[in-house]
Coordinates of C-alpha atoms in Angstrom, one line a residue:
M15 CA -12.1 -27.2 88.8
N16 CA -14.7 -29.2 90.3
N17 CA -12.5 -32.2 91.0
T18 CA -10.5 -29.4 92.9
K19 CA -13.6 -28.8 95.4
F20 CA -14.1 -32.6 95.4
S21 CA -11.1 -33.1 96.9
I22 CA -10.9 -29.9 99.3
S23 CA -13.9 -30.5 100.9
S24 CA -14.0 -34.0 100.9
L25 CA -10.6 -33.5 103.5
L26 CA -12.5 -30.7 105.4
T27 CA -15.3 -33.9 105.4
L28 CA -12.3 -36.1 107.0
S29 CA -10.8 -33.9 109.2
A30 CA -14.5 -33.6 110.5
K31 CA -14.4 -36.8 111.2
V32 CA -11.0 -37.2 113.4
L33 CA -11.4 -34.1 115.3
S34 CA -15.6 -36.1 116.6
V35 CA -13.1 -39.0 117.6
L36 CA -10.4 -37.4 118.9
L37 CA -13.2 -35.9 120.7
L38 CA -15.1 -38.4 122.0
L39 CA -11.9 -40.6 123.2
M40 CA -10.9 -37.0 125.1
P41 CA -11.9 -38.4 128.8
S42 CA -10.8 -42.3 127.8
T43 CA -7.1 -40.5 127.4
Q44 CA -7.8 -38.1 130.9
L45 CA -9.1 -41.8 132.6
F46 CA -5.7 -43.9 130.6
A47 CA -3.5 -40.8 132.0
A48 CA -4.4 -40.7 135.5
D49 CA -4.3 -44.4 135.5
A50 CA -0.7 -44.4 134.0
L51 CA 0.0 -41.5 137.3
T52 CA -1.2 -44.4 139.6
A53 CA 0.1 -46.7 138.7
F54 CA 4.0 -44.8 139.3
K55 CA 3.0 -44.1 142.4
V56 CA 5.0 -43.3 145.6
T57 CA 3.7 -42.8 148.6
E58 CA 5.3 -41.3 151.8
M59 CA 3.6 -43.6 155.1
D60 CA 4.4 -41.7 159.2
D61 CA 8.0 -42.5 159.7
G62 CA 8.9 -41.0 157.3
T63 CA 9.7 -44.0 154.7
A64 CA 8.3 -44.4 151.5
E65 CA 5.9 -47.4 149.8
Y66 CA 6.1 -47.9 146.1
S67 CA 3.3 -48.7 143.9
V68 CA 3.5 -52.4 142.7
T69 CA 4.3 -51.0 139.1
L70 CA 7.6 -49.9 140.4
Q71 CA 8.2 -52.6 142.8
I72 CA 7.9 -54.8 139.9
M73 CA 9.8 -52.3 137.4
M74 CA 12.4 -53.0 140.8
I75 CA 12.3 -56.3 140.1
M76 CA 12.9 -56.8 137.4
T77 CA 15.6 -54.6 136.6
A78 CA 17.5 -57.0 139.4
L79 CA 16.6 -60.0 137.0
T80 CA 18.6 -58.2 135.2
L81 CA 22.5 -58.1 137.5
L82 CA 21.3 -61.1 138.7
P83 CA 24.7 -62.7 137.1
S84 CA 26.3 -60.4 138.5
L85 CA 25.3 -60.5 141.3
L86 CA 25.8 -64.6 141.6
M87 CA 29.5 -63.8 140.7
M88 CA 30.1 -61.3 143.2
M89 CA 28.3 -61.9 146.0
S90 CA 27.6 -66.1 146.5
S91 CA 30.9 -68.9 147.0
F92 CA 30.5 -68.7 143.3
T93 CA 33.6 -67.1 142.0
R94 CA 36.1 -69.3 144.6
I95 CA 34.3 -72.7 143.0
I96 CA 34.9 -71.1 139.5
I97 CA 38.3 -70.1 139.6
V98 CA 39.5 -73.5 141.8
F99 CA 38.4 -75.8 138.3
A100 CA 39.7 -74.1 135.8
I101 CA 43.2 -74.4 138.1
M102 CA 42.4 -77.0 138.9
R103 CA 41.7 -78.3 135.3
Q104 CA 44.9 -76.5 134.0
A105 CA 46.4 -78.5 136.8
I106 CA 46.2 -81.8 135.2
G107 CA 46.9 -80.4 132.3
L108 CA 43.7 -81.2 130.3
Q109 CA 42.3 -78.6 128.3
Q110 CA 39.0 -78.4 127.3
T111 CA 38.2 -81.7 130.0
P112 CA 35.9 -81.4 131.3
S113 CA 33.8 -78.4 129.3
N114 CA 33.1 -75.5 130.5
Q115 CA 29.3 -76.3 130.4
I116 CA 29.9 -78.7 133.1
L117 CA 32.7 -76.9 135.1
L118 CA 30.2 -73.7 135.1
G119 CA 27.2 -76.0 135.8
L120 CA 29.2 -77.8 138.7
A121 CA 29.6 -74.8 140.3
L122 CA 26.4 -73.0 139.8
F123 CA 24.4 -76.6 142.2
L124 CA 27.5 -76.1 144.4
T125 CA 26.4 -72.9 144.7
F126 CA 23.6 -73.0 145.5
F127 CA 23.9 -76.4 147.4
I128 CA 26.8 -73.9 149.8
M129 CA 24.5 -70.6 149.9
T130 CA 21.3 -72.4 151.0
P131 CA 21.5 -71.9 154.7
V132 CA 21.5 -68.2 153.5
F133 CA 19.0 -68.5 150.8
E134 CA 16.7 -69.7 153.4
R135 CA 16.7 -66.9 155.9
I136 CA 15.7 -64.7 153.4
N137 CA 13.2 -66.4 152.5
E138 CA 11.8 -66.5 156.4
T139 CA 12.4 -62.9 157.3
A140 CA 12.3 -61.1 154.3
L141 CA 10.5 -62.7 150.8
T142 CA 7.7 -64.5 153.3
P143 CA 6.7 -61.8 155.6
Y144 CA 6.4 -59.4 151.9
M145 CA 4.2 -61.7 150.5
N146 CA 2.3 -62.4 153.2
E147 CA 1.9 -58.4 153.3
E148 CA 3.3 -58.1 156.4
M149 CA 6.3 -56.0 155.7
G150 CA 6.8 -53.6 153.3
S151 CA 9.4 -53.3 150.2
L152 CA 12.4 -51.4 151.5
D153 CA 12.0 -53.0 154.5
A154 CA 12.3 -56.7 153.0
V155 CA 15.4 -55.7 151.3
K156 CA 16.7 -54.3 154.7
S157 CA 16.1 -57.9 156.0
A158 CA 16.8 -59.6 152.8
A159 CA 20.6 -58.2 152.7
I160 CA 21.9 -59.1 156.4
P161 CA 22.2 -62.6 156.0
L162 CA 23.9 -61.2 152.9
R163 CA 26.0 -59.4 154.8
K164 CA 26.7 -61.9 156.9
F165 CA 28.0 -64.1 154.6
M166 CA 30.3 -62.1 152.7
L167 CA 31.9 -60.4 156.2
A168 CA 32.5 -63.9 157.3
Q169 CA 34.8 -64.7 154.4
T170 CA 36.3 -61.0 154.1
R171 CA 39.7 -60.7 155.3
E172 CA 40.0 -57.5 157.5
T173 CA 43.1 -56.5 155.5
D174 CA 41.1 -56.6 152.8
L175 CA 38.1 -54.7 154.1
A176 CA 40.7 -51.8 155.4
L177 CA 42.4 -51.1 152.2
F178 CA 38.4 -50.5 150.8
L179 CA 37.9 -48.5 154.2
N180 CA 41.0 -46.0 153.4
I181 CA 40.4 -46.2 149.7
A182 CA 36.4 -44.8 150.4
N183 CA 38.6 -42.3 153.1
K184 CA 36.4 -43.5 155.8
N185 CA 38.9 -44.8 158.5
D186 CA 36.1 -43.5 160.7
V187 CA 34.0 -46.3 161.4
A188 CA 33.0 -47.5 164.5
S189 CA 30.9 -50.7 164.1
I190 CA 31.3 -53.2 161.4
D191 CA 27.1 -52.3 160.4
E192 CA 28.1 -49.2 159.3
V193 CA 30.2 -50.4 156.2
G194 CA 28.3 -49.9 153.0
F195 CA 27.7 -52.4 150.3
F196 CA 29.8 -50.9 148.4
I197 CA 32.8 -51.4 150.7
I198 CA 31.9 -54.7 151.3
V199 CA 31.6 -56.3 147.8
P200 CA 34.7 -55.5 146.3
A201 CA 36.7 -56.8 150.0
F202 CA 34.5 -59.7 149.5
I203 CA 35.8 -60.5 146.5
T204 CA 39.6 -59.2 146.9
S205 CA 39.5 -62.0 149.6
E206 CA 37.8 -65.1 148.2
L207 CA 40.0 -64.4 144.3
K208 CA 43.9 -64.9 146.9
T209 CA 41.9 -67.7 148.5
A210 CA 40.9 -69.4 145.2
F211 CA 44.6 -68.9 144.1
Q212 CA 45.8 -69.9 147.5
M213 CA 43.5 -73.1 146.9
G214 CA 44.3 -74.0 143.1
F215 CA 48.6 -73.7 144.7
M216 CA 47.6 -76.8 146.5
L217 CA 46.2 -77.9 144.2
F218 CA 49.5 -77.7 141.5
I219 CA 51.4 -79.1 143.7
P220 CA 51.0 -83.3 142.9
F221 CA 50.6 -82.7 139.4
L222 CA 53.2 -80.7 139.4
I223 CA 56.0 -83.4 140.7
I224 CA 54.6 -86.1 138.5
D225 CA 55.6 -83.5 135.8
L226 CA 59.1 -82.9 136.9
V227 CA 59.2 -86.4 138.2
V228 CA 58.4 -87.8 134.6
A229 CA 60.9 -85.4 132.6
S230 CA 63.6 -86.4 134.6
V231 CA 63.5 -90.0 133.7
L232 CA 63.0 -89.0 129.8
M233 CA 65.8 -87.1 130.1
A234 CA 67.7 -90.0 132.0
M235 CA 67.0 -92.3 129.1
G236 CA 67.6 -89.7 126.3
M237 CA 64.2 -89.1 125.1
M238 CA 64.7 -85.2 124.8
M239 CA 62.3 -85.3 121.5
L240 CA 59.4 -86.9 123.8
S241 CA 57.2 -84.3 125.4
P242 CA 56.4 -85.3 129.3
I243 CA 52.8 -84.0 128.9
I244 CA 52.3 -86.6 126.7
I245 CA 53.7 -89.3 129.3
S246 CA 53.0 -87.3 132.8
L247 CA 48.7 -86.9 131.7
P248 CA 48.0 -90.6 132.1
F249 CA 49.7 -90.7 135.3
K250 CA 48.1 -87.1 136.9
I251 CA 44.9 -88.9 135.6
M252 CA 45.6 -92.1 137.1
L253 CA 46.4 -89.6 140.6
F254 CA 43.3 -87.9 140.6
V255 CA 40.8 -90.9 140.3
L256 CA 42.7 -93.6 143.1
V257 CA 42.9 -90.1 145.8
D258 CA 38.7 -89.7 144.6
G259 CA 39.6 -86.6 143.7
W260 CA 36.0 -85.2 142.6
A261 CA 34.8 -85.5 146.0
M262 CA 38.0 -84.0 148.2
L263 CA 37.4 -80.9 145.8
M264 CA 33.9 -80.9 146.5
G265 CA 34.6 -81.4 150.0
S266 CA 37.0 -79.1 150.5
L267 CA 35.6 -76.0 148.9
A268 CA 31.6 -76.6 150.6
S269 CA 33.8 -76.6 154.1
S270 CA 36.0 -73.9 153.4
F271 CA 33.0 -71.9 153.6
A272 CA 32.2 -72.6 156.9
V273 CA 30.7 -69.9 159.2

C-alpha cells in the first residue's frame, strides 16, 4: 500500500514539473510559431504583384533544382545532340564505344557551349539584377524566360507549334508572344526529335554504302558465312577518322543551332 502511494505521489510530482516546464516554454513556443509564420509570407505589392519571403524563395529554388535535369533535356540543345551521337555510334557499328558516359559528357559540355549566349543573357537581364535587389523574384523569372523562349522558338517549326496550338484549342492566338511555355516546350521537343533523326539519316548513308559494298564483295567471293559487319567495321572507323568525323559532327551540331 505504501509503495502504491509512493508511486502515485511520484507520478503527480513528475506531472507537475512537466507542466511547469511547458508553461515556462510557452512564450518561446509562440515566438517560434510567429517566426515560422513570418518566414512563409507573401506580400502584396502596390502594383498588384506578390513578393515572397526569402524562405519561400529558397524553397522554390530547391524545388526547381529537382527539375533541372528535365529542364536541361527539354529546353536546351541537349536532346538533339545526344540523339545524333547515339545514331552515329549505331551507324558505325560500335555498340559500347564510346560509352554512354562519354557521350553524355560530350553532349553536356557541347550543350553548355551552344547555350552560353542564352545563359549570359539570362545572367545580365535576370540573375544579376535579382542578386543586386534591383528586381523582384517574379520579375526575374519573367526576364529569364525571355532569352530561353527566343531560343526555343528559333528552333521550333511552325507546323509543330500549330499542332499543339490546335490540340490546346488556342487557334485564336494573335501573336507569338501570347503562346505559353506549356505549348512551346512540347513543340520544341517535337522539332528537335525530327531534326535529330534527319541528321542521323544523313550520317547513316556513307556507313550503309560501306556495308553494302563489303556484303557484295563477300557474296561474290563465296564467303556467305562470314559476317559483313566484322569486315566493314574497320573500314567505317577508318573513314570516320580520315574525314575528321568528330570535328565535322561537333561543328555541324553547333552550327545547326545558329539563330
